[in-house]
Amino acid sequence: DIQMTQSPSTLSASVGDRVTVTCRASQSLGGRLAWFQQKPGEAPKLLIYRASDLESGVPSRFSGSGSGTEFTLTIGSLQPDDFATYYCQQYYSYPWTFGQGTKVEIK
Amino acid sequence: QGQLVESGGGLVKPGGSLRLSCAASGFIFSDYSMHWIRQAPGKGLEWISYISMTGSYTIYVDSVKGRFTVSRDNAKNSVYLEMNSLRAEDTAVYYCAREVSKNSGLDNWGQGTLVTISS
């Protein structure tokens, strides 16, 4: 199975900050990496697919980058609605696996 | 964009069974592969199952293999998860999700249904 490791586990930031979350895979993913946002009591929401493609309707302050085994989610200017938990997920091979999540908290 | 609505969750004793349903609307259901993902209380996301567009191909995570069965009825726009020999560690919110394509991942999720395994 492909192991996905996110860092940090928790991130404290202020509105307007630039925020970066990192995801490392135990093997190359061929670009098949997605990022999700989840708020308490809600289903995950797709933000980024194919490592860097922005899902329709997602604000442009969200961006993804990376290849191979190293990937990054960046929020260009953190907004109040962005305080949530973020997960990376590989869909390169089964079983699909998720990172453990990064909780973005208010500083 | 479409909508997915899960149902069938509840409280079940260890060793018991449960059948979850996921009803799709607003898109051509038979054009999409479907997945089940679960989330234990306060924990992260765990992918558990895949079913192809026609239902002819299924894949499971090892922890549920032999106990869970995924199926679909394209005439009813629904996907199902039959869960047997349930254990305490199966307690979770269960989500169904739509796979856009092999390159694009899971773009549409249901709201989830809670399954609690307890005596």
PDB file of C-alpha atoms in Angstrom:
ATOM      1  CA  ASP A   1       0.000   0.000   0.000  1.00  0.00           C
ATOM      2  CA  ILE A   2       1.118   3.570  -0.660  1.00  0.00           C
ATOM      3  CA  GLN A   3       1.649   5.515   2.569  1.00  0.00           C
ATOM      4  CA  MET A   4       0.742   9.204   2.583  1.00  0.00           C
ATOM      5  CA  THR A   5       2.366  11.470   5.160  1.00  0.00           C
ATOM      6  CA  GLN A   6       1.157  15.017   5.689  1.00  0.00           C
ATOM      7  CA  SER A   7       2.885  17.787   7.597  1.00  0.00           C
ATOM      8  CA  PRO A   8       2.225  19.561   9.781  1.00  0.00           C
ATOM      9  CA  SER A   9      -0.605  17.821  11.655  1.00  0.00           C
ATOM     10  CA  THR A  10      -1.807  21.154  12.987  1.00  0.00           C
ATOM     11  CA  LEU A  11      -1.129  24.630  11.703  1.00  0.00           C
ATOM     12  CA  SER A  12      -2.011  27.883  13.482  1.00  0.00           C
ATOM     13  CA  ALA A  13      -2.403  30.858  11.192  1.00  0.00           C
ATOM     14  CA  SER A  14      -4.089  34.231  10.879  1.00  0.00           C
ATOM     15  CA  VAL A  15      -6.442  35.607   8.269  1.00  0.00           C
ATOM     16  CA  GLY A  16      -4.349  36.827   5.349  1.00  0.00           C
ATOM     17  CA  ASP A  17      -1.458  34.434   5.969  1.00  0.00           C
ATOM     18  CA  ARG A  18       0.020  32.291   3.214  1.00  0.00           C
ATOM     19  CA  VAL A  19      -0.318  28.667   4.289  1.00  0.00           C
ATOM     20  CA  THR A  20       1.464  25.586   2.964  1.00  0.00           C
ATOM     21  CA  VAL A  21       0.693  21.934   3.653  1.00  0.00           C
ATOM     22  CA  THR A  22       3.015  19.179   2.486  1.00  0.00           C
ATOM     23  CA  CYS A  23       2.188  15.612   1.499  1.00  0.00           C
ATOM     24  CA  ARG A  24       4.740  12.872   0.870  1.00  0.00           C
ATOM     25  CA  ALA A  25       3.973   9.538  -0.765  1.00  0.00           C
ATOM     26  CA  SER A  26       5.902   6.325  -0.211  1.00  0.00           C
ATOM     27  CA  GLN A  27       6.154   5.864  -3.981  1.00  0.00           C
ATOM     28  CA  SER A  28       5.648   7.902  -7.112  1.00  0.00           C
ATOM     29  CA  LEU A  29       2.001   8.748  -7.874  1.00  0.00           C
ATOM     30  CA  GLY A  30       2.137   9.678 -11.541  1.00  0.00           C
ATOM     31  CA  GLY A  31       0.433  12.938 -10.608  1.00  0.00           C
ATOM     32  CA  ARG A  32      -2.676  11.214  -9.235  1.00  0.00           C
ATOM     33  CA  LEU A  33      -2.925  13.261  -6.077  1.00  0.00           C
ATOM     34  CA  ALA A  34      -5.948  15.135  -4.772  1.00  0.00           C
ATOM     35  CA  TRP A  35      -6.515  17.598  -1.948  1.00  0.00           C
ATOM     36  CA  PHE A  36      -9.728  17.807   0.074  1.00  0.00           C
ATOM     37  CA  GLN A  37     -11.078  20.280   2.615  1.00  0.00           C
ATOM     38  CA  GLN A  38     -13.320  19.038   5.415  1.00  0.00           C
ATOM     39  CA  LYS A  39     -15.209  21.080   7.979  1.00  0.00           C
ATOM     40  CA  PRO A  40     -16.737  19.544  11.144  1.00  0.00           C
ATOM     41  CA  GLY A  41     -19.886  17.584  10.404  1.00  0.00           C
ATOM     42  CA  GLU A  42     -19.482  17.921   6.649  1.00  0.00           C
ATOM     43  CA  ALA A  43     -18.326  15.674   3.819  1.00  0.00           C
ATOM     44  CA  PRO A  44     -14.906  16.285   2.288  1.00  0.00           C
ATOM     45  CA  LYS A  45     -14.825  18.737  -0.590  1.00  0.00           C
ATOM     46  CA  LEU A  46     -12.487  18.295  -3.549  1.00  0.00           C
ATOM     47  CA  LEU A  47     -10.142  21.266  -3.993  1.00  0.00           C
ATOM     48  CA  ILE A  48      -7.343  20.056  -6.249  1.00  0.00           C
ATOM     49  CA  TYR A  49      -6.975  17.020  -8.507  1.00  0.00           C
ATOM     50  CA  ARG A  50      -4.122  15.732 -10.637  1.00  0.00           C
ATOM     51  CA  ALA A  51      -1.780  17.481  -8.160  1.00  0.00           C
ATOM     52  CA  SER A  52      -2.364  20.996  -9.494  1.00  0.00           C
ATOM     53  CA  ASP A  53      -5.732  21.256 -11.263  1.00  0.00           C
ATOM     54  CA  LEU A  54      -8.234  23.469  -9.456  1.00  0.00           C
ATOM     55  CA  GLU A  55     -11.698  21.961  -9.105  1.00  0.00           C
ATOM     56  CA  SER A  56     -14.474  24.053 -10.599  1.00  0.00           C
ATOM     57  CA  GLY A  57     -15.854  26.610  -8.163  1.00  0.00           C
ATOM     58  CA  VAL A  58     -12.866  26.493  -5.806  1.00  0.00           C
ATOM     59  CA  PRO A  59     -11.345  29.928  -5.091  1.00  0.00           C
ATOM     60  CA  SER A  60      -8.098  30.695  -6.882  1.00  0.00           C
ATOM     61  CA  ARG A  61      -6.279  31.305  -3.585  1.00  0.00           C
ATOM     62  CA  PHE A  62      -5.985  27.502  -3.415  1.00  0.00           C
ATOM     63  CA  SER A  63      -3.215  25.948  -5.469  1.00  0.00           C
ATOM     64  CA  GLY A  64      -1.434  22.630  -5.670  1.00  0.00           C
ATOM     65  CA  SER A  65       2.006  21.700  -6.871  1.00  0.00           C
ATOM     66  CA  GLY A  66       4.452  18.844  -6.882  1.00  0.00           C
ATOM     67  CA  SER A  67       5.214  15.615  -8.658  1.00  0.00           C
ATOM     68  CA  GLY A  68       6.624  12.201  -7.990  1.00  0.00           C
ATOM     69  CA  THR A  69       6.343  11.750  -4.237  1.00  0.00           C
ATOM     70  CA  GLU A  70       6.279  15.341  -2.934  1.00  0.00           C
ATOM     71  CA  PHE A  71       3.220  17.563  -3.124  1.00  0.00           C
ATOM     72  CA  THR A  72       2.109  20.880  -1.671  1.00  0.00           C
ATOM     73  CA  LEU A  73      -1.199  22.604  -1.067  1.00  0.00           C
ATOM     74  CA  THR A  74      -0.933  26.375  -0.744  1.00  0.00           C
ATOM     75  CA  ILE A  75      -3.597  28.830   0.384  1.00  0.00           C
ATOM     76  CA  GLY A  76      -2.440  32.180  -0.930  1.00  0.00           C
ATOM     77  CA  SER A  77      -4.264  34.395   1.583  1.00  0.00           C
ATOM     78  CA  LEU A  78      -6.108  32.562   4.355  1.00  0.00           C
ATOM     79  CA  GLN A  79      -9.763  33.510   4.697  1.00  0.00           C
ATOM     80  CA  PRO A  80     -12.117  32.878   7.661  1.00  0.00           C
ATOM     81  CA  ASP A  81     -13.901  30.151   5.666  1.00  0.00           C
ATOM     82  CA  ASP A  82     -10.632  28.249   5.200  1.00  0.00           C
ATOM     83  CA  PHE A  83     -10.228  27.117   8.802  1.00  0.00           C
ATOM     84  CA  ALA A  84     -10.746  23.384   8.354  1.00  0.00           C
ATOM     85  CA  THR A  85      -8.907  20.076   8.036  1.00  0.00           C
ATOM     86  CA  TYR A  86      -7.132  19.293   4.785  1.00  0.00           C
ATOM     87  CA  TYR A  87      -6.367  15.827   3.429  1.00  0.00           C
ATOM     88  CA  CYS A  88      -4.224  14.644   0.560  1.00  0.00           C
ATOM     89  CA  GLN A  89      -5.217  11.428  -1.214  1.00  0.00           C
ATOM     90  CA  GLN A  90      -3.535   9.235  -3.781  1.00  0.00           C
ATOM     91  CA  TYR A  91      -5.549   7.562  -6.497  1.00  0.00           C
ATOM     92  CA  TYR A  92      -2.605   6.022  -8.335  1.00  0.00           C
ATOM     93  CA  SER A  93      -3.084   2.508  -7.029  1.00  0.00           C
ATOM     94  CA  TYR A  94      -5.476   0.524  -4.849  1.00  0.00           C
ATOM     95  CA  PRO A  95      -6.072   0.691  -2.005  1.00  0.00           C
ATOM     96  CA  TRP A  96      -6.459   4.445  -2.371  1.00  0.00           C
ATOM     97  CA  THR A  97      -5.003   6.113   0.698  1.00  0.00           C
ATOM     98  CA  PHE A  98      -5.298   9.440   2.487  1.00  0.00           C
ATOM     99  CA  GLY A  99      -2.882  11.480   4.501  1.00  0.00           C
ATOM    100  CA  GLN A 100      -3.668  11.785   8.202  1.00  0.00           C
ATOM    101  CA  GLY A 101      -4.935  15.351   7.783  1.00  0.00           C
ATOM    102  CA  THR A 102      -3.747  18.858   8.602  1.00  0.00           C
ATOM    103  CA  LYS A 103      -5.954  20.986  10.822  1.00  0.00           C
ATOM    104  CA  VAL A 104      -5.679  24.698  10.067  1.00  0.00           C
ATOM    105  CA  GLU A 105      -6.576  26.619  13.214  1.00  0.00           C
ATOM    106  CA  ILE A 106      -7.030  30.269  14.025  1.00  0.00           C
ATOM    107  CA  LYS A 107      -3.925  31.786  15.607  1.00  0.00           C
TER     108      LYS A 107
ATOM    109  CA  GLN B   1     -23.281  18.462 -10.660  1.00  0.00           C
ATOM    110  CA  GLY B   2     -25.546  15.940  -8.987  1.00  0.00           C
ATOM    111  CA  GLN B   3     -26.297  14.725  -5.514  1.00  0.00           C
ATOM    112  CA  LEU B   4     -25.535  11.618  -3.478  1.00  0.00           C
ATOM    113  CA  VAL B   5     -27.588  10.658  -0.416  1.00  0.00           C
ATOM    114  CA  GLU B   6     -26.574   7.823   1.894  1.00  0.00           C
ATOM    115  CA  SER B   7     -28.963   5.950   4.176  1.00  0.00           C
ATOM    116  CA  GLY B   8     -29.131   2.793   6.243  1.00  0.00           C
ATOM    117  CA  GLY B   9     -26.772   3.616   9.068  1.00  0.00           C
ATOM    118  CA  GLY B  10     -27.574   2.810  12.674  1.00  0.00           C
ATOM    119  CA  LEU B  11     -26.613   0.951  15.846  1.00  0.00           C
ATOM    120  CA  VAL B  12     -25.684  -2.703  15.402  1.00  0.00           C
ATOM    121  CA  LYS B  13     -24.251  -5.288  17.799  1.00  0.00           C
ATOM    122  CA  PRO B  14     -20.823  -6.783  17.082  1.00  0.00           C
ATOM    123  CA  GLY B  15     -21.151  -9.630  14.619  1.00  0.00           C
ATOM    124  CA  GLY B  16     -24.253  -8.110  13.089  1.00  0.00           C
ATOM    125  CA  SER B  17     -25.019  -6.925   9.576  1.00  0.00           C
ATOM    126  CA  LEU B  18     -26.123  -3.729   7.915  1.00  0.00           C
ATOM    127  CA  ARG B  19     -26.828  -2.588   4.373  1.00  0.00           C
ATOM    128  CA  LEU B  20     -26.033   0.961   3.360  1.00  0.00           C
ATOM    129  CA  SER B  21     -27.556   2.631   0.321  1.00  0.00           C
ATOM    130  CA  CYS B  22     -26.436   5.617  -1.696  1.00  0.00           C
ATOM    131  CA  ALA B  23     -28.961   7.207  -4.035  1.00  0.00           C
ATOM    132  CA  ALA B  24     -27.710   9.347  -6.892  1.00  0.00           C
ATOM    133  CA  SER B  25     -29.543  12.091  -8.715  1.00  0.00           C
ATOM    134  CA  GLY B  26     -28.806  14.869 -11.172  1.00  0.00           C
ATOM    135  CA  PHE B  27     -26.292  12.999 -13.303  1.00  0.00           C
ATOM    136  CA  ILE B  28     -26.042   9.865 -15.451  1.00  0.00           C
ATOM    137  CA  PHE B  29     -25.237   7.386 -12.700  1.00  0.00           C
ATOM    138  CA  SER B  30     -24.184   4.556 -15.022  1.00  0.00           C
ATOM    139  CA  ASP B  31     -21.379   6.728 -16.443  1.00  0.00           C
ATOM    140  CA  TYR B  32     -19.485   6.786 -13.149  1.00  0.00           C
ATOM    141  CA  SER B  33     -17.527   4.401 -10.996  1.00  0.00           C
ATOM    142  CA  MET B  34     -18.412   4.706  -7.314  1.00  0.00           C
ATOM    143  CA  HIS B  35     -16.517   4.418  -4.058  1.00  0.00           C
ATOM    144  CA  TRP B  36     -17.167   4.056  -0.347  1.00  0.00           C
ATOM    145  CA  ILE B  37     -14.983   5.897   2.182  1.00  0.00           C
ATOM    146  CA  ARG B  38     -15.365   5.899   5.937  1.00  0.00           C
ATOM    147  CA  GLN B  39     -14.275   8.091   8.833  1.00  0.00           C
ATOM    148  CA  ALA B  40     -14.121   6.838  12.399  1.00  0.00           C
ATOM    149  CA  PRO B  41     -15.146   9.409  15.028  1.00  0.00           C
ATOM    150  CA  GLY B  42     -12.444  12.053  15.355  1.00  0.00           C
ATOM    151  CA  LYS B  43     -10.184  10.240  12.888  1.00  0.00           C
ATOM    152  CA  GLY B  44      -9.079  10.570   9.286  1.00  0.00           C
ATOM    153  CA  LEU B  45     -10.510   9.251   6.039  1.00  0.00           C
ATOM    154  CA  GLU B  46     -10.207   5.616   4.972  1.00  0.00           C
ATOM    155  CA  TRP B  47     -11.049   4.422   1.458  1.00  0.00           C
ATOM    156  CA  ILE B  48     -12.782   1.038   1.626  1.00  0.00           C
ATOM    157  CA  SER B  49     -14.355   0.043  -1.684  1.00  0.00           C
ATOM    158  CA  TYR B  50     -14.707   0.630  -5.437  1.00  0.00           C
ATOM    159  CA  ILE B  51     -17.247  -0.557  -7.972  1.00  0.00           C
ATOM    160  CA  SER B  52     -16.986  -0.088 -11.713  1.00  0.00           C
ATOM    161  CA  MET B  53     -19.628   1.579 -13.882  1.00  0.00           C
ATOM    162  CA  THR B  54     -21.293  -1.705 -14.776  1.00  0.00           C
ATOM    163  CA  GLY B  55     -20.722  -3.322 -11.406  1.00  0.00           C
ATOM    164  CA  SER B  56     -18.606  -6.068 -12.892  1.00  0.00           C
ATOM    165  CA  TYR B  57     -15.424  -5.090 -11.057  1.00  0.00           C
ATOM    166  CA  THR B  58     -14.995  -4.428  -7.357  1.00  0.00           C
ATOM    167  CA  ILE B  59     -12.020  -3.727  -5.085  1.00  0.00           C
ATOM    168  CA  TYR B  60     -11.800  -3.627  -1.288  1.00  0.00           C
ATOM    169  CA  VAL B  61      -9.330  -2.571   1.355  1.00  0.00           C
ATOM    170  CA  ASP B  62      -7.929  -5.579   3.206  1.00  0.00           C
ATOM    171  CA  SER B  63      -9.642  -4.695   6.507  1.00  0.00           C
ATOM    172  CA  VAL B  64     -13.126  -5.274   5.030  1.00  0.00           C
ATOM    173  CA  LYS B  65     -12.371  -7.909   2.401  1.00  0.00           C
ATOM    174  CA  GLY B  66     -14.617 -10.943   2.834  1.00  0.00           C
ATOM    175  CA  ARG B  67     -16.989  -9.057   5.146  1.00  0.00           C
ATOM    176  CA  PHE B  68     -18.242  -6.170   2.986  1.00  0.00           C
ATOM    177  CA  THR B  69     -19.796  -6.390  -0.470  1.00  0.00           C
ATOM    178  CA  VAL B  70     -20.390  -3.445  -2.777  1.00  0.00           C
ATOM    179  CA  SER B  71     -23.029  -3.605  -5.492  1.00  0.00           C
ATOM    180  CA  ARG B  72     -25.034  -1.239  -7.661  1.00  0.00           C
ATOM    181  CA  ASP B  73     -28.326  -1.028  -9.491  1.00  0.00           C
ATOM    182  CA  ASN B  74     -28.017   1.399 -12.382  1.00  0.00           C
ATOM    183  CA  ALA B  75     -31.756   1.218 -13.041  1.00  0.00           C
ATOM    184  CA  LYS B  76     -32.332   2.564  -9.525  1.00  0.00           C
ATOM    185  CA  ASN B  77     -29.358   4.979  -9.605  1.00  0.00           C
ATOM    186  CA  SER B  78     -28.059   3.433  -6.418  1.00  0.00           C
ATOM    187  CA  VAL B  79     -24.961   1.845  -4.956  1.00  0.00           C
ATOM    188  CA  TYR B  80     -24.998  -0.388  -1.881  1.00  0.00           C
ATOM    189  CA  LEU B  81     -22.609  -1.590   0.787  1.00  0.00           C
ATOM    190  CA  GLU B  82     -23.530  -4.857   2.481  1.00  0.00           C
ATOM    191  CA  MET B  83     -21.611  -5.145   5.756  1.00  0.00           C
ATOM    192  CA  ASN B  84     -21.390  -8.421   7.670  1.00  0.00           C
ATOM    193  CA  SER B  85     -19.488  -9.641  10.732  1.00  0.00           C
ATOM    194  CA  LEU B  86     -19.319  -6.076  11.962  1.00  0.00           C
ATOM    195  CA  ARG B  87     -16.718  -5.100  14.538  1.00  0.00           C
ATOM    196  CA  ALA B  88     -16.336  -2.180  16.906  1.00  0.00           C
ATOM    197  CA  GLU B  89     -13.609  -0.787  14.651  1.00  0.00           C
ATOM    198  CA  ASP B  90     -16.129  -0.493  11.793  1.00  0.00           C
ATOM    199  CA  THR B  91     -17.819   2.325  13.703  1.00  0.00           C
ATOM    200  CA  ALA B  92     -17.626   5.332  11.400  1.00  0.00           C
ATOM    201  CA  VAL B  93     -19.428   7.731   9.141  1.00  0.00           C
ATOM    202  CA  TYR B  94     -19.679   6.056   5.741  1.00  0.00           C
ATOM    203  CA  TYR B  95     -19.568   8.199   2.615  1.00  0.00           C
ATOM    204  CA  CYS B  96     -20.256   7.253  -0.976  1.00  0.00           C
ATOM    205  CA  ALA B  97     -18.407   9.239  -3.621  1.00  0.00           C
ATOM    206  CA  ARG B  98     -18.360   9.558  -7.383  1.00  0.00           C
ATOM    207  CA  GLU B  99     -15.201   9.071  -9.415  1.00  0.00           C
ATOM    208  CA  VAL B 100     -15.013  11.602 -12.223  1.00  0.00           C
ATOM    209  CA  SER B 101     -12.344   9.722 -14.164  1.00  0.00           C
ATOM    210  CA  LYS B 102      -9.116   7.818 -13.582  1.00  0.00           C
ATOM    211  CA  ASN B 103      -7.255  11.124 -13.722  1.00  0.00           C
ATOM    212  CA  SER B 104      -9.575  13.271 -11.641  1.00  0.00           C
ATOM    213  CA  GLY B 105     -10.528  11.403  -8.505  1.00  0.00           C
ATOM    214  CA  LEU B 106     -13.586  11.883  -6.301  1.00  0.00           C
ATOM    215  CA  ASP B 107     -15.495  15.041  -7.108  1.00  0.00           C
ATOM    216  CA  ASN B 108     -18.853  14.479  -5.455  1.00  0.00           C
ATOM    217  CA  TRP B 109     -19.564  13.049  -1.994  1.00  0.00           C
ATOM    218  CA  GLY B 110     -22.703  12.267  -0.059  1.00  0.00           C
ATOM    219  CA  GLN B 111     -23.328  13.692   3.404  1.00  0.00           C
ATOM    220  CA  GLY B 112     -22.522  10.379   5.073  1.00  0.00           C
ATOM    221  CA  THR B 113     -24.377   7.927   7.293  1.00  0.00           C
ATOM    222  CA  LEU B 114     -23.228   6.926  10.783  1.00  0.00           C
ATOM    223  CA  VAL B 115     -22.697   3.275  11.615  1.00  0.00           C
ATOM    224  CA  THR B 116     -22.159   2.424  15.273  1.00  0.00           C
ATOM    225  CA  ILE B 117     -21.101  -1.041  16.346  1.00  0.00           C
ATOM    226  CA  SER B 118     -21.671  -1.583  20.043  1.00  0.00           C
ATOM    227  CA  SER B 119     -23.213  -4.113  22.395  1.00  0.00           C
TER     228      SER B 119
END
